[in-house]
């Protein structure tokens, strides 16, 4: 029996970079085929070829033994292919039902039959075990809920081939379990599936086979994962061994640098207080809806506080906007890099320099373009950002390299004092994570107060000197590194009537 899907010697070149170089592998019916590789290795580019967004410069895409051509996304969809991209594709001001039925809304003589659409969507969501309100506008949903809408949109097309690019990067544990059940059901229904993830556990739980990419090439294929060690896959991905991804580095801590006292506002159920010492890394953990990101937005001035005050180096400061925070040396890398982090139409250099640009004005009027270029090139090299040049539009970079550019933006600030990182490694490969943790330790070693917000408990435990836990909109406790364990942290994260096992399922 021929493979349902085969990539035969696929090549794709962009100006200054070979994104895919002679890639060949096949995906059979009733199989989940994992793709792994560092950010920028070519995985997402391959899915865009499959989805009709890009045309291959060489090679063939084969389905059921026949060569197929997808000049656009509509042709790919018509051929029975559904691609769920890492960067979400939705219309924020339309409802869940409208987004799920976009392009095929029931109508009579052009008049949309909204009630029929809502009824159909409600039935399909119930059948899939997904809890979403068909009437809710996407703009008002969390990132995790928007991610689930994108997944459901692809599944509702009854595609023969389904490709998922980092589908769980924003999902809670409960939503991830729903997704895993859907994937297993689709495999049992003889669909062919491609699954991209940087989370090794997911690959081993879901995938029947795995192909490894590095620098646009296929470097290894495993027809089965039985007996394949995780260390082997990591080494194939990054070209070197990484024994301890977190590589925690203890350091001398200075006096309290940043104090948050009795802050109140949107997303919190009570006043929140915490402090961070100079050179300290404080991790924030909590279940979905615990209020972690909301607290950081209040501290940063991105949301208006209803009460409370901030202290920096023992002195009170006023932060009513992001601009005031930056001028005080406080910066935030947001959870949603697409919506709140990058300027998609601008270059890598412009994205790196967008904040520190005010320091490069001559006579207060003219930009020093030479200094901007030097800054961009320095951080592209320092953080190993994969881009053909500083002039490349940042939207063409992989998610991990976009994240590195946002980090570079704040590292370029000359008077950095407090760094808040909200989900700094979401959707990022193991090699890039290792590099980002190294940068975090460097920030702490130069005296910055560092706050890391993460939904990945191993990450919080791996890099933090102290862990603050939030529960239902308020801080429920904190633990020094020496006392922090999964059980102890989850016990603080749970509603009091729950158990740590239930917390793990809700996270």
Short mmCIF file of C-alpha atoms in Angstrom, two decimals:
data_model
loop_
_atom_site.label_atom_id
_atom_site.label_comp_id
_atom_site.label_asym_id
_atom_site.label_seq_id
_atom_site.Cartn_x
_atom_site.Cartn_y
_atom_site.Cartn_z
CA UNK A 1 0.00 0.00 0.00
CA UNK A 2 1.39 3.42 -0.95
CA UNK A 3 1.84 6.11 1.65
CA UNK A 4 -1.03 8.58 1.97
CA UNK A 5 1.44 11.47 1.91
CA UNK A 6 5.02 11.66 0.69
CA UNK A 7 7.47 14.55 0.44
CA UNK A 8 9.97 13.79 -2.30
CA UNK A 9 13.20 15.86 -2.29
CA UNK A 10 11.43 19.11 -1.34
CA UNK A 11 13.53 22.28 -1.59
CA UNK A 12 12.60 25.87 -0.76
CA UNK A 13 14.86 28.92 -0.94
CA UNK A 14 14.23 32.43 0.38
CA UNK A 15 16.56 35.40 -0.19
CA UNK A 16 19.73 34.59 1.73
CA UNK A 17 18.51 31.32 3.28
CA UNK A 18 17.80 27.75 2.16
CA UNK A 19 14.77 26.85 4.29
CA UNK A 20 14.36 23.29 2.93
CA UNK A 21 17.05 21.20 1.29
CA UNK A 22 16.10 17.87 -0.29
CA UNK A 23 13.56 16.79 2.34
CA UNK A 24 12.01 13.34 1.83
CA UNK A 25 9.80 11.24 4.11
CA UNK A 26 6.34 9.71 4.13
CA UNK A 27 3.31 9.61 6.40
CA UNK A 28 0.99 6.61 6.27
CA UNK A 29 -2.72 6.31 6.98
CA UNK A 30 -3.54 5.64 10.62
CA UNK A 31 -0.21 7.14 11.69
CA UNK A 32 0.86 10.15 13.74
CA UNK A 33 4.25 11.23 12.40
CA UNK A 34 6.24 13.57 14.66
CA UNK A 35 8.50 16.33 13.33
CA UNK A 36 11.19 17.72 15.60
CA UNK A 37 13.98 20.22 15.15
CA UNK A 38 15.25 23.56 16.39
CA UNK A 39 13.40 26.78 15.60
CA UNK A 40 14.21 27.70 12.01
CA UNK A 41 14.99 24.08 11.05
CA UNK A 42 12.31 24.15 8.32
CA UNK A 43 9.38 22.32 9.93
CA UNK A 44 6.83 25.14 9.64
CA UNK A 45 8.04 25.97 6.12
CA UNK A 46 7.29 22.39 5.08
CA UNK A 47 3.75 22.69 6.45
CA UNK A 48 3.27 25.91 4.49
CA UNK A 49 4.28 24.03 1.34
CA UNK A 50 1.72 21.35 2.23
CA UNK A 51 -0.91 24.01 2.92
CA UNK A 52 -0.40 25.84 -0.40
CA UNK A 53 1.05 29.00 1.16
CA UNK A 54 4.47 28.36 -0.39
CA UNK A 55 5.39 26.66 -3.65
CA UNK A 56 8.39 24.29 -3.52
CA UNK A 57 11.39 25.29 -5.65
CA UNK A 58 12.22 21.62 -6.20
CA UNK A 59 10.80 18.20 -5.45
CA UNK A 60 7.26 16.81 -5.36
CA UNK A 61 4.38 16.35 -2.93
CA UNK A 62 2.65 12.98 -3.46
CA UNK A 63 -0.75 11.77 -2.22
CA UNK A 64 -1.75 8.15 -2.70
CA UNK A 65 1.10 7.76 -5.18
CA UNK A 66 0.07 10.72 -7.36
CA UNK A 67 1.86 14.06 -7.61
CA UNK A 68 -0.27 16.98 -6.38
CA UNK A 69 0.09 20.75 -6.76
CA UNK A 70 -1.34 23.31 -4.36
CA UNK A 71 -1.14 26.81 -5.90
CA UNK A 72 -2.99 28.25 -2.89
CA UNK A 73 -4.52 27.32 0.46
CA UNK A 74 -7.94 26.68 -1.08
CA UNK A 75 -6.49 23.96 -3.33
CA UNK A 76 -4.85 22.26 -0.34
CA UNK A 77 -8.09 22.33 1.64
CA UNK A 78 -10.03 20.97 -1.34
CA UNK A 79 -7.57 18.05 -1.53
CA UNK A 80 -8.47 17.06 2.04
CA UNK A 81 -5.56 18.69 3.90
CA UNK A 82 -5.90 20.72 7.10
CA UNK A 83 -2.93 22.61 8.55
CA UNK A 84 -3.04 24.14 12.03
CA UNK A 85 -0.25 26.69 12.17
CA UNK A 86 1.71 27.74 15.26
CA UNK A 87 0.78 31.39 14.66
CA UNK A 88 -3.00 31.40 14.92
CA UNK A 89 -5.16 32.42 11.94
CA UNK A 90 -8.48 33.81 13.17
CA UNK A 91 -10.80 36.83 12.82
CA UNK A 92 -10.88 38.42 16.31
CA UNK A 93 -14.19 40.30 15.92
CA UNK A 94 -16.15 37.25 14.73
CA UNK A 95 -17.69 34.66 17.05
CA UNK A 96 -16.45 31.13 17.65
CA UNK A 97 -19.20 29.78 15.37
CA UNK A 98 -18.38 32.27 12.61
CA UNK A 99 -14.65 31.50 12.78
CA UNK A 100 -15.27 27.75 12.68
CA UNK A 101 -17.63 28.03 9.70
CA UNK A 102 -15.69 30.76 7.85
CA UNK A 103 -16.05 30.24 4.11
CA UNK A 104 -18.89 27.74 4.48
CA UNK A 105 -21.53 29.49 6.55
CA UNK A 106 -25.06 28.17 5.82
CA UNK A 107 -27.03 30.74 3.85
CA UNK A 108 -30.11 31.33 1.74
CA UNK A 109 -29.63 33.68 -1.23
CA UNK A 110 -26.60 35.15 0.51
CA UNK A 111 -28.32 35.68 3.89
CA UNK A 112 -26.34 33.88 6.57
CA UNK A 113 -28.41 31.49 8.70
CA UNK A 114 -26.68 32.25 12.01
CA UNK A 115 -28.85 30.03 14.18
CA UNK A 116 -28.20 27.02 11.94
CA UNK A 117 -24.45 27.73 12.13
CA UNK A 118 -24.53 28.01 15.92
CA UNK A 119 -26.58 24.82 16.28
CA UNK A 120 -24.22 22.86 14.03
CA UNK A 121 -21.10 24.20 15.79
CA UNK A 122 -22.55 23.46 19.23
CA UNK A 123 -23.26 19.84 18.20
CA UNK A 124 -19.78 19.33 16.71
CA UNK A 125 -17.99 20.85 19.70
CA UNK A 126 -19.99 18.63 22.06
CA UNK A 127 -19.09 15.57 19.99
CA UNK A 128 -15.41 16.51 20.22
CA UNK A 129 -15.64 17.14 23.97
CA UNK A 130 -14.63 20.81 23.63
CA UNK A 131 -16.14 23.41 25.97
CA UNK A 132 -16.45 26.63 23.93
CA UNK A 133 -19.30 29.14 23.65
CA UNK A 134 -20.29 29.47 19.94
CA UNK A 135 -21.48 33.05 20.63
CA UNK A 136 -18.21 34.30 22.16
CA UNK A 137 -16.05 36.65 20.12
CA UNK A 138 -12.48 35.45 19.61
CA UNK A 139 -11.08 38.74 20.90
CA UNK A 140 -12.52 38.01 24.36
CA UNK A 141 -11.11 34.49 24.62
CA UNK A 142 -7.81 33.47 26.19
CA UNK A 143 -4.91 32.41 23.98
CA UNK A 144 -5.56 28.79 24.97
CA UNK A 145 -9.20 29.04 23.89
CA UNK A 146 -8.25 30.67 20.58
CA UNK A 147 -5.78 27.84 20.00
CA UNK A 148 -8.56 25.31 20.58
CA UNK A 149 -10.79 27.13 18.06
CA UNK A 150 -8.06 26.78 15.43
CA UNK A 151 -7.72 23.08 16.17
CA UNK A 152 -11.47 22.53 15.96
CA UNK A 153 -11.66 24.47 12.68
CA UNK A 154 -9.29 22.01 11.03
CA UNK A 155 -10.94 18.95 12.54
CA UNK A 156 -14.41 20.06 11.39
CA UNK A 157 -13.28 19.91 7.76
CA UNK A 158 -13.01 16.09 7.98
CA UNK A 159 -9.59 16.27 6.33
CA UNK A 160 -7.70 13.11 5.30
CA UNK A 161 -4.33 14.64 6.18
CA UNK A 162 -4.03 16.82 9.29
CA UNK A 163 -0.87 18.70 10.27
CA UNK A 164 -0.52 20.34 13.68
CA UNK A 165 2.28 22.83 14.43
CA UNK A 166 2.87 23.20 18.20
CA UNK A 167 -0.85 22.72 18.95
CA UNK A 168 -0.47 22.56 22.75
CA UNK A 169 1.82 25.57 23.19
CA UNK A 170 -0.99 27.58 24.84
CA UNK A 171 -3.26 24.81 26.12
CA UNK A 172 -3.92 23.79 29.71
CA UNK A 173 -3.41 20.17 30.76
CA UNK A 174 -7.16 19.50 30.50
CA UNK A 175 -7.36 21.01 27.00
CA UNK A 176 -4.25 19.06 26.00
CA UNK A 177 -5.91 15.82 27.09
CA UNK A 178 -8.94 16.69 24.93
CA UNK A 179 -6.62 17.30 21.99
CA UNK A 180 -4.75 14.03 22.57
CA UNK A 181 -8.04 12.11 22.56
CA UNK A 182 -9.02 13.79 19.29
CA UNK A 183 -5.66 12.89 17.72
CA UNK A 184 -5.97 9.26 18.82
CA UNK A 185 -9.53 9.07 17.51
CA UNK A 186 -8.44 10.48 14.17
CA UNK A 187 -5.59 7.97 13.95
CA UNK A 188 -8.08 5.17 14.64
CA UNK A 189 -10.21 6.64 11.83
CA UNK A 190 -7.26 6.13 9.43
CA UNK A 191 -6.28 9.79 9.02
CA UNK A 192 -2.65 10.61 8.28
CA UNK A 193 -1.24 13.12 10.77
CA UNK A 194 1.88 15.27 11.13
CA UNK A 195 2.58 16.50 14.64
CA UNK A 196 5.21 19.19 15.36
CA UNK A 197 6.18 19.72 18.98
CA UNK A 198 9.19 20.71 21.05
CA UNK A 199 7.77 18.80 24.00
CA UNK A 200 9.42 15.40 24.06
CA UNK A 201 6.71 13.87 26.26
CA UNK A 202 4.08 14.61 23.61
CA UNK A 203 6.11 13.02 20.84
CA UNK A 204 6.57 9.82 22.85
CA UNK A 205 2.91 9.75 23.96
CA UNK A 206 1.31 10.36 20.57
CA UNK A 207 3.64 9.60 17.68
CA UNK A 208 4.20 6.32 15.87
CA UNK A 209 7.24 7.61 13.97
CA UNK A 210 9.47 10.68 14.03
CA UNK A 211 11.62 12.69 11.60
CA UNK A 212 14.31 15.12 12.78
CA UNK A 213 15.14 18.37 10.93
CA UNK A 214 18.27 20.49 11.26
CA UNK A 215 19.11 23.55 9.13
CA UNK A 216 16.48 22.70 6.52
CA UNK A 217 17.56 19.09 6.07
CA UNK A 218 16.22 15.78 7.30
CA UNK A 219 18.99 14.40 9.52
CA UNK A 220 17.23 11.31 10.87
CA UNK A 221 14.02 9.28 10.70
CA UNK A 222 12.75 6.80 13.27
CA UNK A 223 10.01 4.47 11.91
CA UNK A 224 9.25 3.62 15.55
CA UNK A 225 10.18 5.35 18.79
CA UNK A 226 10.54 2.10 20.73
CA UNK A 227 14.05 1.92 22.12
CA UNK A 228 14.98 5.42 20.86
CA UNK A 229 16.44 7.42 23.76
CA UNK A 230 15.43 11.03 24.30
CA UNK A 231 19.10 12.03 24.44
CA UNK A 232 19.51 10.64 20.91
CA UNK A 233 16.71 12.83 19.53
CA UNK A 234 18.01 15.95 21.30
CA UNK A 235 21.52 15.34 19.92
CA UNK A 236 20.09 14.85 16.41
CA UNK A 237 18.11 18.10 16.72
CA UNK A 238 20.87 20.38 17.97
CA UNK A 239 23.99 18.56 16.76
CA UNK A 240 25.33 18.31 20.30
CA UNK A 241 24.42 16.75 23.61
CA UNK A 242 22.52 18.78 26.22
CA UNK A 243 22.59 16.88 29.49
CA UNK A 244 20.75 19.45 31.64
CA UNK A 245 18.56 21.90 29.75
CA UNK A 246 18.14 24.25 32.73
CA UNK A 247 21.77 24.20 33.92
CA UNK A 248 20.83 26.19 37.04
CA UNK A 249 23.55 28.59 38.22
CA UNK A 250 23.45 29.72 41.86
CA UNK A 251 24.64 33.27 42.53
CA UNK A 252 25.00 35.87 45.28
CA UNK A 253 21.76 37.80 45.80
CA UNK A 254 21.74 41.50 46.61
CA UNK A 255 19.20 43.63 48.51
CA UNK A 256 15.54 43.87 47.49
CA UNK A 257 15.45 45.65 44.15
CA UNK A 258 11.76 45.57 43.21
CA UNK A 259 8.74 45.63 45.55
CA UNK A 260 5.07 45.23 44.62
CA UNK A 261 2.72 46.16 47.45
CA UNK A 262 -1.05 45.51 47.57
CA UNK A 263 -1.63 45.84 43.84
CA UNK A 264 -5.28 45.41 42.80
CA UNK A 265 -6.94 45.34 39.41
CA UNK A 266 -8.40 43.30 36.56
CA UNK A 267 -7.88 39.55 36.94
CA UNK A 268 -7.07 39.66 40.65
CA UNK A 269 -9.44 38.72 43.47
CA UNK A 270 -7.43 40.45 46.18
CA UNK A 271 -4.36 42.66 46.71
CA UNK A 272 -1.07 41.09 45.57
CA UNK A 273 2.37 41.73 47.08
CA UNK A 274 5.79 40.31 46.24
CA UNK A 275 9.42 41.39 46.00
CA UNK A 276 12.49 40.43 43.97
CA UNK A 277 16.09 40.89 45.07
CA UNK A 278 18.94 42.06 42.90
CA UNK A 279 20.30 39.03 41.04
CA UNK A 280 17.28 36.88 41.95
CA UNK A 281 15.09 34.83 39.58
CA UNK A 282 11.54 34.52 40.93
CA UNK A 283 9.23 32.08 39.15
CA UNK A 284 5.46 32.57 39.08
CA UNK A 285 3.30 29.47 38.70
CA UNK A 286 -0.44 28.86 38.73
CA UNK A 287 -3.18 27.01 36.92
CA UNK A 288 -5.03 28.53 33.95
CA UNK A 289 -6.94 31.60 35.15
CA UNK A 290 -4.82 32.05 38.28
CA UNK A 291 -4.08 35.69 37.36
CA UNK A 292 -0.32 35.50 36.68
CA UNK A 293 -0.27 37.44 33.40
CA UNK A 294 -2.91 39.87 34.66
CA UNK A 295 -0.72 40.74 37.68
CA UNK A 296 2.29 41.36 35.44
CA UNK A 297 0.26 43.63 33.14
CA UNK A 298 -0.81 45.67 36.19
CA UNK A 299 2.76 45.93 37.46
CA UNK A 300 4.01 46.95 34.01
CA UNK A 301 1.32 49.59 33.47
CA UNK A 302 -0.26 47.77 30.53
CA UNK A 303 -3.47 47.59 32.62
CA UNK A 304 -4.69 50.27 35.03
CA UNK A 305 -4.20 49.47 38.73
CA UNK A 306 -7.06 50.04 41.15
CA UNK A 307 -4.70 50.21 44.10
CA UNK A 308 -1.23 49.47 45.41
CA UNK A 309 2.22 50.88 44.81
CA UNK A 310 5.68 49.92 43.52
CA UNK A 311 9.16 50.44 44.96
CA UNK A 312 12.44 50.29 43.02
CA UNK A 313 15.71 50.21 44.93
CA UNK A 314 13.87 51.37 48.06
CA UNK A 315 12.21 54.37 46.40
CA UNK A 316 8.54 54.68 45.37
CA UNK A 317 7.93 54.88 41.63
CA UNK A 318 4.88 55.68 39.50
CA UNK A 319 4.08 53.32 36.63
CA UNK A 320 0.87 54.17 34.79
CA UNK A 321 1.96 53.06 31.33
CA UNK A 322 4.44 50.77 29.62
CA UNK A 323 6.48 53.83 28.65
CA UNK A 324 6.89 54.84 32.30
CA UNK A 325 7.87 51.26 33.19
CA UNK A 326 10.59 51.21 30.52
CA UNK A 327 11.94 54.61 31.62
CA UNK A 328 12.24 53.16 35.13
CA UNK A 329 14.20 50.18 33.79
CA UNK A 330 11.27 47.71 34.00
CA UNK A 331 10.54 45.64 30.89
CA UNK A 332 8.06 42.90 29.95
CA UNK A 333 8.31 40.12 27.35
CA UNK A 334 4.60 39.32 26.81
CA UNK A 335 3.00 35.89 26.55
CA UNK A 336 1.49 36.60 23.11
CA UNK A 337 4.47 37.60 20.99
CA UNK A 338 2.38 37.93 17.80
CA UNK A 339 -0.23 40.32 19.24
CA UNK A 340 1.81 42.15 21.89
CA UNK A 341 5.49 41.53 21.15
CA UNK A 342 6.60 41.94 17.56
CA UNK A 343 5.86 44.58 14.95
CA UNK A 344 5.20 42.11 12.14
CA UNK A 345 5.71 44.47 9.18
CA UNK A 346 9.01 45.82 10.55
CA UNK A 347 12.49 44.36 10.16
CA UNK A 348 14.44 42.37 12.72
CA UNK A 349 16.65 45.41 13.33
CA UNK A 350 13.68 47.72 13.87
CA UNK A 351 12.11 45.28 16.30
CA UNK A 352 15.33 45.04 18.31
CA UNK A 353 15.86 48.81 18.39
CA UNK A 354 12.27 49.94 18.90
CA UNK A 355 12.77 50.74 22.61
CA UNK A 356 16.43 51.79 22.87
CA UNK A 357 16.06 53.96 19.74
CA UNK A 358 15.48 56.99 22.00
CA UNK A 359 19.13 56.69 23.09
CA UNK A 360 20.37 56.92 19.48
CA UNK A 361 19.00 60.37 18.66
CA UNK A 362 21.48 63.04 17.57
CA UNK A 363 20.51 66.55 18.60
CA UNK A 364 17.21 65.03 19.66
CA UNK A 365 16.07 64.81 16.03
CA UNK A 366 18.15 62.44 13.89
CA UNK A 367 18.58 58.72 14.34
CA UNK A 368 22.06 57.25 14.40
CA UNK A 369 21.45 54.45 11.90
CA UNK A 370 24.98 53.14 12.30
CA UNK A 371 24.47 52.53 16.04
CA UNK A 372 21.13 50.84 15.36
CA UNK A 373 22.76 48.51 12.83
CA UNK A 374 25.59 47.70 15.25
CA UNK A 375 23.11 46.95 18.05
CA UNK A 376 21.02 44.68 15.83
CA UNK A 377 24.03 42.78 14.50
CA UNK A 378 25.46 42.36 18.02
CA UNK A 379 22.30 40.74 19.38
CA UNK A 380 21.65 38.66 16.26
CA UNK A 381 25.08 37.14 16.85
CA UNK A 382 24.80 36.97 20.66
CA UNK A 383 21.43 35.20 20.71
CA UNK A 384 22.06 33.25 17.47
CA UNK A 385 18.96 34.64 15.77
CA UNK A 386 18.50 32.78 12.49
CA UNK A 387 17.83 35.47 9.87
CA UNK A 388 19.42 36.17 6.46
CA UNK A 389 20.04 39.77 7.56
CA UNK A 390 18.95 42.42 10.06
CA UNK A 391 16.73 43.84 7.27
CA UNK A 392 14.55 40.72 7.06
CA UNK A 393 10.90 41.28 8.04
CA UNK A 394 10.46 39.66 11.45
CA UNK A 395 7.22 37.94 10.42
CA UNK A 396 9.27 35.61 8.22
CA UNK A 397 11.26 34.31 11.21
CA UNK A 398 10.29 31.25 13.23
CA UNK A 399 8.51 31.79 16.55
CA UNK A 400 11.63 31.02 18.56
CA UNK A 401 13.72 33.52 16.64
CA UNK A 402 11.01 36.16 17.03
CA UNK A 403 11.18 35.53 20.79
CA UNK A 404 14.96 36.01 20.73
CA UNK A 405 14.47 39.33 18.92
CA UNK A 406 12.06 40.51 21.66
CA UNK A 407 14.60 39.49 24.29
CA UNK A 408 17.27 41.40 22.37
CA UNK A 409 15.07 44.50 22.45
CA UNK A 410 15.23 44.55 26.25
CA UNK A 411 18.85 43.42 26.53
CA UNK A 412 19.74 46.48 24.44
CA UNK A 413 18.30 48.77 27.14
CA UNK A 414 21.32 50.34 28.90
CA UNK A 415 19.70 50.73 32.36
CA UNK A 416 17.81 47.46 32.77
CA UNK A 417 16.71 46.79 36.36
CA UNK A 418 13.64 44.53 36.31
CA UNK A 419 12.89 41.92 33.61
CA UNK A 420 9.47 40.21 33.49
CA UNK A 421 9.30 37.22 31.15
CA UNK A 422 5.81 35.82 30.53
CA UNK A 423 6.03 32.30 28.99
CA UNK A 424 9.54 33.03 27.60
CA UNK A 425 9.99 29.61 25.97
CA UNK A 426 6.48 28.91 24.64
CA UNK A 427 6.78 27.03 21.34
CA UNK A 428 10.58 27.06 21.46
CA UNK A 429 12.88 24.11 20.82
CA UNK A 430 15.18 22.55 23.40
CA UNK A 431 18.35 24.13 22.00
CA UNK A 432 16.85 27.64 21.95
CA UNK A 433 15.46 27.12 25.46
CA UNK A 434 18.97 26.27 26.66
CA UNK A 435 20.27 29.52 25.12
CA UNK A 436 17.44 31.62 26.59
CA UNK A 437 18.03 30.20 30.09
CA UNK A 438 21.71 31.17 29.69
CA UNK A 439 20.61 34.76 28.90
CA UNK A 440 18.28 34.76 31.93
CA UNK A 441 21.15 33.73 34.23
CA UNK A 442 23.34 36.45 32.68
CA UNK A 443 20.65 39.05 33.44
CA UNK A 444 20.49 37.92 37.06
CA UNK A 445 24.29 37.87 37.35
CA UNK A 446 24.48 41.51 36.28
CA UNK A 447 22.09 42.45 39.11
CA UNK A 448 18.69 42.51 37.40
CA UNK A 449 15.59 41.39 39.26
CA UNK A 450 14.10 38.67 37.03
CA UNK A 451 10.51 37.40 37.10
CA UNK A 452 9.56 34.34 35.03
CA UNK A 453 5.90 33.45 34.50
CA UNK A 454 5.45 29.93 33.14
CA UNK A 455 2.77 27.28 32.84
CA UNK A 456 5.49 24.62 32.62
CA UNK A 457 6.18 23.51 36.19
CA UNK A 458 9.52 21.80 35.37
CA UNK A 459 10.73 25.11 33.89
CA UNK A 460 9.74 27.09 37.00
CA UNK A 461 11.41 24.52 39.25
CA UNK A 462 14.47 24.35 37.00
CA UNK A 463 15.47 28.02 36.79
CA UNK A 464 13.98 29.80 39.83
CA UNK A 465 15.65 30.79 43.09
CA UNK A 466 12.19 31.20 44.63
CA UNK A 467 8.68 30.32 43.44
CA UNK A 468 5.54 32.40 43.99
CA UNK A 469 2.29 30.48 43.45
CA UNK A 470 -1.02 32.03 42.42
CA UNK A 471 -4.48 30.57 42.85
CA UNK A 472 -7.80 31.98 41.67
CA UNK A 473 -6.58 35.54 41.28
CA UNK A 474 -4.39 35.88 44.36
CA UNK A 475 -0.99 34.80 45.68
CA UNK A 476 -1.42 31.61 47.69
CA UNK A 477 2.18 31.18 48.90
CA UNK A 478 5.85 31.04 48.02
CA UNK A 479 8.65 28.51 48.32
CA UNK A 480 12.46 28.80 48.29
CA UNK A 481 14.21 26.58 45.76
CA UNK A 482 15.33 24.18 48.49
CA UNK A 483 11.71 23.42 49.47
CA UNK A 484 10.12 23.53 46.02
CA UNK A 485 8.84 20.25 44.60
CA UNK A 486 6.05 19.46 42.16
CA UNK A 487 3.83 18.27 45.02
CA UNK A 488 4.49 21.36 47.16
CA UNK A 489 3.90 23.81 44.30
CA UNK A 490 0.76 22.05 43.06
CA UNK A 491 -0.65 21.96 46.58
CA UNK A 492 -0.43 25.77 46.69
CA UNK A 493 -1.82 26.13 43.16
CA UNK A 494 -4.95 24.05 43.83
CA UNK A 495 -8.28 25.15 45.22
CA UNK A 496 -8.29 23.96 48.86
CA UNK A 497 -10.82 21.20 48.18
CA UNK A 498 -8.69 19.66 45.45
CA UNK A 499 -5.66 17.37 45.34
CA UNK A 500 -2.26 17.71 43.68
CA UNK A 501 -3.31 15.03 41.17
CA UNK A 502 -6.31 17.15 40.18
CA UNK A 503 -4.05 20.18 39.84
CA UNK A 504 -1.83 18.37 37.39
CA UNK A 505 -4.91 17.66 35.27
CA UNK A 506 -6.10 21.26 35.41
CA UNK A 507 -2.74 22.91 34.75
#
